[in-house]
Amino acid sequence: PQLTQLLSKMDKQVNELRFAPVQRRRPRSKKELREEKKASKKAVTTKPRKEDLSPDDIIKDQQKEEKLQLKEERRKERDARKQARKRNEQEQKFLNSGWERPLGKKRQKMDHRILSSSVQKEKEDSDAGFQTLAMDVKFIDVVVGRGNVVQDKSLVTVLYKLTGGRYCVQLDSSKNFTLRVGAGAVIKGWEIGLLGMAVGGTRKLIIPPKAGYGSQDIGAGAGALLFFDVTLLTCA
């Protein structure tokens, strides 16, 4: 009877296992896997205190730190050599191509200030000795000519160079330019500045905007001063 009861009990358990619903585990999603990976990275293992370490462990830790420091120093030296080599290659490339090395923003601003101050000083020095004509046109004779003198309606041929603006940018030039004074072919300040010149003479002119191009920008900025270097070749 006991054996029969045991066999019936086992048959019952087998039937329960056979017809029991299968519980399958749902596979983890990529998001859950990423979160588990992040959690495992964030897990910080507590380091043992130095008091609990043996002398051998302390020596090993020191040696490990020294190795890490040496490795970091070597990495920095390697990066510095790599940057220097790259910089030299760029400089060589600019030299071979014929272009000048571009300046940084700080250097450009510094050069800009130096240039503006030097130009301002040069302008102040150059104003000394100038005489003022109509419409605030200024002139100075660098070389006094001995030929015919320019008068109104004179036909003249000149050699000139025109610069303007704060940095004296060259705007125009000619070795043989002919005009009739007073005919309105050129700006008013130039005609005023030519009056009284003699053939063979050289004169510097400073023409303000009101006697030049006004607020029009011809390449030196709106309302810029114009500087002429004029040599009178002929006058008829």
PDB file of C-alpha atoms in Angstrom:
ATOM      1  CA  PRO A   1       0.000   0.000   0.000  1.00  0.00           C
ATOM      2  CA  GLN A   2       2.798   2.478   0.740  1.00  0.00           C
ATOM      3  CA  LEU A   3       4.444   1.791  -2.584  1.00  0.00           C
ATOM      4  CA  THR A   4       1.129   2.344  -4.339  1.00  0.00           C
ATOM      5  CA  GLN A   5       0.621   5.664  -2.548  1.00  0.00           C
ATOM      6  CA  LEU A   6       4.170   6.760  -3.458  1.00  0.00           C
ATOM      7  CA  LEU A   7       3.674   5.830  -7.095  1.00  0.00           C
ATOM      8  CA  SER A   8       0.362   7.683  -7.280  1.00  0.00           C
ATOM      9  CA  LYS A   9       1.941  10.725  -5.656  1.00  0.00           C
ATOM     10  CA  MET A  10       4.774  10.684  -8.189  1.00  0.00           C
ATOM     11  CA  ASP A  11       2.315  10.345 -11.079  1.00  0.00           C
ATOM     12  CA  LYS A  12       0.420  13.330  -9.769  1.00  0.00           C
ATOM     13  CA  GLN A  13       3.593  15.464  -9.563  1.00  0.00           C
ATOM     14  CA  VAL A  14       4.615  14.407 -13.077  1.00  0.00           C
ATOM     15  CA  ASN A  15       1.198  15.368 -14.431  1.00  0.00           C
ATOM     16  CA  GLU A  16       1.377  18.744 -12.654  1.00  0.00           C
ATOM     17  CA  LEU A  17       4.792  19.436 -14.163  1.00  0.00           C
ATOM     18  CA  ARG A  18       3.681  18.239 -17.582  1.00  0.00           C
ATOM     19  CA  PHE A  19       0.594  20.414 -17.787  1.00  0.00           C
ATOM     20  CA  ALA A  20       1.939  23.388 -15.859  1.00  0.00           C
ATOM     21  CA  PRO A  21       2.196  26.620 -17.938  1.00  0.00           C
ATOM     22  CA  VAL A  22       5.751  27.384 -19.056  1.00  0.00           C
ATOM     23  CA  GLN A  23       7.027  30.695 -17.643  1.00  0.00           C
ATOM     24  CA  ARG A  24       9.532  32.076 -20.059  1.00  0.00           C
ATOM     25  CA  ARG A  25      11.797  34.976 -19.123  1.00  0.00           C
ATOM     26  CA  ARG A  26      11.379  38.028 -21.294  1.00  0.00           C
ATOM     27  CA  PRO A  27      14.653  38.980 -23.070  1.00  0.00           C
ATOM     28  CA  ARG A  28      16.173  42.274 -21.914  1.00  0.00           C
ATOM     29  CA  SER A  29      15.954  45.238 -24.216  1.00  0.00           C
ATOM     30  CA  LYS A  30      18.928  47.280 -25.427  1.00  0.00           C
ATOM     31  CA  LYS A  31      17.966  50.089 -23.092  1.00  0.00           C
ATOM     32  CA  GLU A  32      18.041  47.771 -20.054  1.00  0.00           C
ATOM     33  CA  LEU A  33      21.391  46.372 -21.164  1.00  0.00           C
ATOM     34  CA  ARG A  34      22.829  49.901 -21.482  1.00  0.00           C
ATOM     35  CA  GLU A  35      21.541  50.838 -18.040  1.00  0.00           C
ATOM     36  CA  GLU A  36      23.072  47.702 -16.523  1.00  0.00           C
ATOM     37  CA  LYS A  37      26.388  48.507 -18.204  1.00  0.00           C
ATOM     38  CA  LYS A  38      26.335  52.088 -16.877  1.00  0.00           C
ATOM     39  CA  ALA A  39      25.462  50.848 -13.402  1.00  0.00           C
ATOM     40  CA  SER A  40      28.366  48.392 -13.485  1.00  0.00           C
ATOM     41  CA  LYS A  41      30.738  51.207 -14.529  1.00  0.00           C
ATOM     42  CA  LYS A  42      29.495  53.496 -11.770  1.00  0.00           C
ATOM     43  CA  ALA A  43      29.972  50.834  -9.143  1.00  0.00           C
ATOM     44  CA  VAL A  44      32.957  51.988  -7.082  1.00  0.00           C
ATOM     45  CA  THR A  45      34.980  49.443  -5.234  1.00  0.00           C
ATOM     46  CA  THR A  46      36.102  50.622  -1.840  1.00  0.00           C
ATOM     47  CA  LYS A  47      39.865  50.755  -1.556  1.00  0.00           C
ATOM     48  CA  PRO A  48      41.421  49.372   1.559  1.00  0.00           C
ATOM     49  CA  ARG A  49      42.926  51.880   3.958  1.00  0.00           C
ATOM     50  CA  LYS A  50      46.684  52.283   4.067  1.00  0.00           C
ATOM     51  CA  GLU A  51      46.681  51.192   7.703  1.00  0.00           C
ATOM     52  CA  ASP A  52      45.195  47.849   6.658  1.00  0.00           C
ATOM     53  CA  LEU A  53      47.743  47.275   3.877  1.00  0.00           C
ATOM     54  CA  SER A  54      50.875  45.265   4.340  1.00  0.00           C
ATOM     55  CA  PRO A  55      54.285  46.823   3.572  1.00  0.00           C
ATOM     56  CA  ASP A  56      54.491  44.826   0.335  1.00  0.00           C
ATOM     57  CA  ASP A  57      51.110  46.126  -0.804  1.00  0.00           C
ATOM     58  CA  ILE A  58      52.148  49.713  -0.014  1.00  0.00           C
ATOM     59  CA  ILE A  59      55.333  49.322  -2.088  1.00  0.00           C
ATOM     60  CA  LYS A  60      53.322  47.849  -4.956  1.00  0.00           C
ATOM     61  CA  ASP A  61      50.879  50.772  -4.874  1.00  0.00           C
ATOM     62  CA  GLN A  62      53.736  53.296  -4.918  1.00  0.00           C
ATOM     63  CA  GLN A  63      55.369  51.535  -7.852  1.00  0.00           C
ATOM     64  CA  LYS A  64      52.042  51.508  -9.687  1.00  0.00           C
ATOM     65  CA  GLU A  65      51.560  55.251  -9.115  1.00  0.00           C
ATOM     66  CA  GLU A  66      55.095  55.968 -10.305  1.00  0.00           C
ATOM     67  CA  LYS A  67      54.477  53.961 -13.469  1.00  0.00           C
ATOM     68  CA  LEU A  68      51.255  55.838 -14.125  1.00  0.00           C
ATOM     69  CA  GLN A  69      53.014  59.195 -13.615  1.00  0.00           C
ATOM     70  CA  LEU A  70      55.826  58.213 -15.953  1.00  0.00           C
ATOM     71  CA  LYS A  71      53.323  57.057 -18.552  1.00  0.00           C
ATOM     72  CA  GLU A  72      51.440  60.373 -18.318  1.00  0.00           C
ATOM     73  CA  GLU A  73      54.661  62.401 -18.681  1.00  0.00           C
ATOM     74  CA  ARG A  74      55.672  60.400 -21.725  1.00  0.00           C
ATOM     75  CA  ARG A  75      52.241  60.937 -23.254  1.00  0.00           C
ATOM     76  CA  LYS A  76      52.512  64.714 -22.746  1.00  0.00           C
ATOM     77  CA  GLU A  77      55.986  64.780 -24.283  1.00  0.00           C
ATOM     78  CA  ARG A  78      54.752  62.756 -27.244  1.00  0.00           C
ATOM     79  CA  ASP A  79      51.812  65.134 -27.767  1.00  0.00           C
ATOM     80  CA  ALA A  80      54.111  68.176 -27.539  1.00  0.00           C
ATOM     81  CA  ARG A  81      56.488  66.725 -30.142  1.00  0.00           C
ATOM     82  CA  LYS A  82      53.545  65.896 -32.387  1.00  0.00           C
ATOM     83  CA  GLN A  83      52.182  69.466 -32.166  1.00  0.00           C
ATOM     84  CA  ALA A  84      55.623  70.987 -32.811  1.00  0.00           C
ATOM     85  CA  ARG A  85      56.108  68.751 -35.848  1.00  0.00           C
ATOM     86  CA  LYS A  86      52.671  69.696 -37.164  1.00  0.00           C
ATOM     87  CA  ARG A  87      53.390  73.417 -36.642  1.00  0.00           C
ATOM     88  CA  ASN A  88      56.725  73.131 -38.469  1.00  0.00           C
ATOM     89  CA  GLU A  89      55.045  71.344 -41.368  1.00  0.00           C
ATOM     90  CA  GLN A  90      52.453  74.127 -41.640  1.00  0.00           C
ATOM     91  CA  GLU A  91      55.135  76.833 -41.580  1.00  0.00           C
ATOM     92  CA  GLN A  92      57.127  75.012 -44.232  1.00  0.00           C
ATOM     93  CA  LYS A  93      54.000  74.674 -46.343  1.00  0.00           C
ATOM     94  CA  PHE A  94      53.349  78.430 -46.142  1.00  0.00           C
ATOM     95  CA  LEU A  95      56.985  79.204 -46.993  1.00  0.00           C
ATOM     96  CA  ASN A  96      56.955  76.875 -50.000  1.00  0.00           C
ATOM     97  CA  SER A  97      53.680  78.286 -51.281  1.00  0.00           C
ATOM     98  CA  GLY A  98      54.965  81.877 -51.137  1.00  0.00           C
ATOM     99  CA  TRP A  99      52.291  83.055 -48.700  1.00  0.00           C
ATOM    100  CA  GLU A 100      53.072  84.808 -45.460  1.00  0.00           C
ATOM    101  CA  ARG A 101      52.119  83.072 -42.259  1.00  0.00           C
ATOM    102  CA  PRO A 102      48.713  84.352 -41.056  1.00  0.00           C
ATOM    103  CA  LEU A 103      48.817  86.375 -37.862  1.00  0.00           C
ATOM    104  CA  GLY A 104      46.670  85.680 -34.849  1.00  0.00           C
ATOM    105  CA  LYS A 105      43.918  88.063 -33.778  1.00  0.00           C
ATOM    106  CA  LYS A 106      45.967  89.543 -30.927  1.00  0.00           C
ATOM    107  CA  ARG A 107      48.937  90.167 -33.233  1.00  0.00           C
ATOM    108  CA  GLN A 108      46.673  91.723 -35.864  1.00  0.00           C
ATOM    109  CA  LYS A 109      45.151  94.100 -33.286  1.00  0.00           C
ATOM    110  CA  MET A 110      48.605  95.037 -31.984  1.00  0.00           C
ATOM    111  CA  ASP A 111      49.910  95.705 -35.513  1.00  0.00           C
ATOM    112  CA  HIS A 112      46.736  97.685 -36.218  1.00  0.00           C
ATOM    113  CA  ARG A 113      47.356  99.936 -33.174  1.00  0.00           C
ATOM    114  CA  ILE A 114      51.043 100.385 -33.990  1.00  0.00           C
ATOM    115  CA  LEU A 115      50.270 101.228 -37.615  1.00  0.00           C
ATOM    116  CA  SER A 116      47.507 103.687 -36.711  1.00  0.00           C
ATOM    117  CA  SER A 117      49.688 105.481 -34.157  1.00  0.00           C
ATOM    118  CA  SER A 118      52.635 105.679 -36.574  1.00  0.00           C
ATOM    119  CA  VAL A 119      50.379 106.957 -39.375  1.00  0.00           C
ATOM    120  CA  GLN A 120      48.867 109.537 -37.030  1.00  0.00           C
ATOM    121  CA  LYS A 121      52.343 110.710 -35.954  1.00  0.00           C
ATOM    122  CA  GLU A 122      53.496 110.831 -39.572  1.00  0.00           C
ATOM    123  CA  LYS A 123      50.406 112.852 -40.482  1.00  0.00           C
ATOM    124  CA  GLU A 124      51.027 115.317 -37.659  1.00  0.00           C
ATOM    125  CA  ASP A 125      54.678 115.668 -38.687  1.00  0.00           C
ATOM    126  CA  SER A 126      53.732 116.076 -42.343  1.00  0.00           C
ATOM    127  CA  ASP A 127      51.225 118.868 -41.565  1.00  0.00           C
ATOM    128  CA  ALA A 128      54.085 121.071 -40.395  1.00  0.00           C
ATOM    129  CA  GLY A 129      55.038 123.595 -43.072  1.00  0.00           C
ATOM    130  CA  PHE A 130      51.837 123.225 -45.128  1.00  0.00           C
ATOM    131  CA  GLN A 131      49.989 126.284 -46.366  1.00  0.00           C
ATOM    132  CA  THR A 132      46.201 126.448 -46.517  1.00  0.00           C
ATOM    133  CA  LEU A 133      44.285 127.431 -49.642  1.00  0.00           C
ATOM    134  CA  ALA A 134      40.562 127.727 -50.402  1.00  0.00           C
ATOM    135  CA  MET A 135      38.245 124.962 -49.111  1.00  0.00           C
ATOM    136  CA  ASP A 136      40.934 123.996 -46.539  1.00  0.00           C
ATOM    137  CA  VAL A 137      43.189 122.474 -49.202  1.00  0.00           C
ATOM    138  CA  LYS A 138      46.763 122.281 -47.880  1.00  0.00           C
ATOM    139  CA  PHE A 139      49.967 122.192 -49.900  1.00  0.00           C
ATOM    140  CA  ILE A 140      53.714 122.277 -49.579  1.00  0.00           C
ATOM    141  CA  ASP A 141      56.257 122.618 -52.372  1.00  0.00           C
ATOM    142  CA  VAL A 142      58.854 119.873 -52.123  1.00  0.00           C
ATOM    143  CA  VAL A 143      60.610 121.099 -55.283  1.00  0.00           C
ATOM    144  CA  VAL A 144      59.991 124.602 -56.633  1.00  0.00           C
ATOM    145  CA  GLY A 145      59.801 124.663 -60.422  1.00  0.00           C
ATOM    146  CA  ARG A 146      61.239 127.330 -62.731  1.00  0.00           C
ATOM    147  CA  GLY A 147      58.990 127.000 -65.786  1.00  0.00           C
ATOM    148  CA  ASN A 148      55.543 128.258 -66.690  1.00  0.00           C
ATOM    149  CA  VAL A 149      53.183 128.813 -63.777  1.00  0.00           C
ATOM    150  CA  VAL A 150      49.743 127.164 -63.675  1.00  0.00           C
ATOM    151  CA  GLN A 151      46.820 129.539 -63.965  1.00  0.00           C
ATOM    152  CA  ASP A 152      43.093 129.099 -64.466  1.00  0.00           C
ATOM    153  CA  LYS A 153      42.259 127.400 -67.823  1.00  0.00           C
ATOM    154  CA  SER A 154      45.877 126.188 -68.230  1.00  0.00           C
ATOM    155  CA  LEU A 155      46.414 122.850 -69.981  1.00  0.00           C
ATOM    156  CA  VAL A 156      48.802 120.848 -67.821  1.00  0.00           C
ATOM    157  CA  THR A 157      50.420 117.412 -67.831  1.00  0.00           C
ATOM    158  CA  VAL A 158      51.338 115.921 -64.466  1.00  0.00           C
ATOM    159  CA  LEU A 159      52.837 112.866 -62.850  1.00  0.00           C
ATOM    160  CA  TYR A 160      50.916 112.027 -59.679  1.00  0.00           C
ATOM    161  CA  LYS A 161      50.244 109.469 -56.983  1.00  0.00           C
ATOM    162  CA  LEU A 162      47.052 109.478 -54.928  1.00  0.00           C
ATOM    163  CA  THR A 163      46.810 107.912 -51.477  1.00  0.00           C
ATOM    164  CA  GLY A 164      44.082 108.257 -48.912  1.00  0.00           C
ATOM    165  CA  GLY A 165      42.489 107.153 -45.702  1.00  0.00           C
ATOM    166  CA  ARG A 166      43.868 106.455 -42.291  1.00  0.00           C
ATOM    167  CA  TYR A 167      46.551 104.076 -43.565  1.00  0.00           C
ATOM    168  CA  CYS A 168      47.467 105.978 -46.747  1.00  0.00           C
ATOM    169  CA  VAL A 169      46.212 103.313 -49.149  1.00  0.00           C
ATOM    170  CA  GLN A 170      47.353 103.945 -52.727  1.00  0.00           C
ATOM    171  CA  LEU A 171      44.252 104.650 -54.793  1.00  0.00           C
ATOM    172  CA  ASP A 172      45.533 105.851 -58.156  1.00  0.00           C
ATOM    173  CA  SER A 173      48.640 106.990 -60.030  1.00  0.00           C
ATOM    174  CA  SER A 174      49.739 108.122 -63.468  1.00  0.00           C
ATOM    175  CA  LYS A 175      52.993 109.099 -65.148  1.00  0.00           C
ATOM    176  CA  ASN A 176      51.388 111.243 -67.837  1.00  0.00           C
ATOM    177  CA  PHE A 177      47.981 112.724 -67.026  1.00  0.00           C
ATOM    178  CA  THR A 178      46.649 115.754 -68.919  1.00  0.00           C
ATOM    179  CA  LEU A 179      43.857 118.046 -67.712  1.00  0.00           C
ATOM    180  CA  ARG A 180      42.631 121.571 -68.097  1.00  0.00           C
ATOM    181  CA  VAL A 181      42.518 123.475 -64.817  1.00  0.00           C
ATOM    182  CA  GLY A 182      39.048 124.845 -64.018  1.00  0.00           C
ATOM    183  CA  ALA A 183      37.206 122.627 -66.530  1.00  0.00           C
ATOM    184  CA  GLY A 184      35.790 120.394 -63.802  1.00  0.00           C
ATOM    185  CA  ALA A 185      37.445 117.211 -65.130  1.00  0.00           C
ATOM    186  CA  VAL A 186      38.928 116.443 -61.700  1.00  0.00           C
ATOM    187  CA  ILE A 187      37.948 117.162 -58.101  1.00  0.00           C
ATOM    188  CA  LYS A 188      37.893 120.782 -56.957  1.00  0.00           C
ATOM    189  CA  GLY A 189      40.675 120.362 -54.411  1.00  0.00           C
ATOM    190  CA  TRP A 190      43.146 119.170 -57.043  1.00  0.00           C
ATOM    191  CA  GLU A 191      42.466 122.166 -59.298  1.00  0.00           C
ATOM    192  CA  ILE A 192      42.904 124.519 -56.331  1.00  0.00           C
ATOM    193  CA  GLY A 193      46.160 122.824 -55.330  1.00  0.00           C
ATOM    194  CA  LEU A 194      47.654 123.018 -58.838  1.00  0.00           C
ATOM    195  CA  LEU A 195      47.259 126.774 -59.119  1.00  0.00           C
ATOM    196  CA  GLY A 196      50.604 128.562 -58.692  1.00  0.00           C
ATOM    197  CA  MET A 197      52.794 125.531 -59.493  1.00  0.00           C
ATOM    198  CA  ALA A 198      55.668 125.946 -61.930  1.00  0.00           C
ATOM    199  CA  VAL A 199      56.865 123.386 -64.477  1.00  0.00           C
ATOM    200  CA  GLY A 200      59.450 121.051 -62.946  1.00  0.00           C
ATOM    201  CA  GLY A 201      58.064 121.497 -59.454  1.00  0.00           C
ATOM    202  CA  THR A 202      56.750 118.843 -57.078  1.00  0.00           C
ATOM    203  CA  ARG A 203      53.956 119.560 -54.630  1.00  0.00           C
ATOM    204  CA  LYS A 204      52.194 117.621 -51.875  1.00  0.00           C
ATOM    205  CA  LEU A 205      48.474 118.224 -51.438  1.00  0.00           C
ATOM    206  CA  ILE A 206      46.116 117.332 -48.592  1.00  0.00           C
ATOM    207  CA  ILE A 207      42.520 117.527 -49.756  1.00  0.00           C
ATOM    208  CA  PRO A 208      39.603 117.318 -47.282  1.00  0.00           C
ATOM    209  CA  PRO A 209      36.368 115.502 -48.212  1.00  0.00           C
ATOM    210  CA  LYS A 210      34.473 118.696 -48.988  1.00  0.00           C
ATOM    211  CA  ALA A 211      37.005 119.494 -51.724  1.00  0.00           C
ATOM    212  CA  GLY A 212      37.248 115.856 -52.818  1.00  0.00           C
ATOM    213  CA  TYR A 213      34.647 113.098 -53.064  1.00  0.00           C
ATOM    214  CA  GLY A 214      32.602 114.003 -49.977  1.00  0.00           C
ATOM    215  CA  SER A 215      31.103 110.967 -48.250  1.00  0.00           C
ATOM    216  CA  GLN A 216      31.743 108.740 -51.277  1.00  0.00           C
ATOM    217  CA  ASP A 217      34.066 105.784 -50.665  1.00  0.00           C
ATOM    218  CA  ILE A 218      36.686 105.430 -53.428  1.00  0.00           C
ATOM    219  CA  GLY A 219      38.682 102.768 -51.617  1.00  0.00           C
ATOM    220  CA  ALA A 220      39.962 104.558 -48.520  1.00  0.00           C
ATOM    221  CA  GLY A 221      36.707 104.836 -46.568  1.00  0.00           C
ATOM    222  CA  ALA A 222      33.856 107.322 -46.668  1.00  0.00           C
ATOM    223  CA  GLY A 223      34.943 110.914 -46.024  1.00  0.00           C
ATOM    224  CA  ALA A 224      38.671 110.103 -46.118  1.00  0.00           C
ATOM    225  CA  LEU A 225      41.457 112.650 -46.556  1.00  0.00           C
ATOM    226  CA  LEU A 226      43.243 112.492 -49.914  1.00  0.00           C
ATOM    227  CA  PHE A 227      47.011 112.918 -50.300  1.00  0.00           C
ATOM    228  CA  PHE A 228      48.450 113.855 -53.709  1.00  0.00           C
ATOM    229  CA  ASP A 229      52.096 113.846 -54.748  1.00  0.00           C
ATOM    230  CA  VAL A 230      52.120 115.890 -57.963  1.00  0.00           C
ATOM    231  CA  THR A 231      54.971 116.725 -60.319  1.00  0.00           C
ATOM    232  CA  LEU A 232      54.193 119.280 -63.053  1.00  0.00           C
ATOM    233  CA  LEU A 233      55.612 118.164 -66.418  1.00  0.00           C
ATOM    234  CA  THR A 234      54.161 120.723 -68.860  1.00  0.00           C
ATOM    235  CA  CYS A 235      51.942 123.807 -68.734  1.00  0.00           C
ATOM    236  CA  ALA A 236      50.429 125.629 -71.693  1.00  0.00           C
TER     237      ALA A 236
END
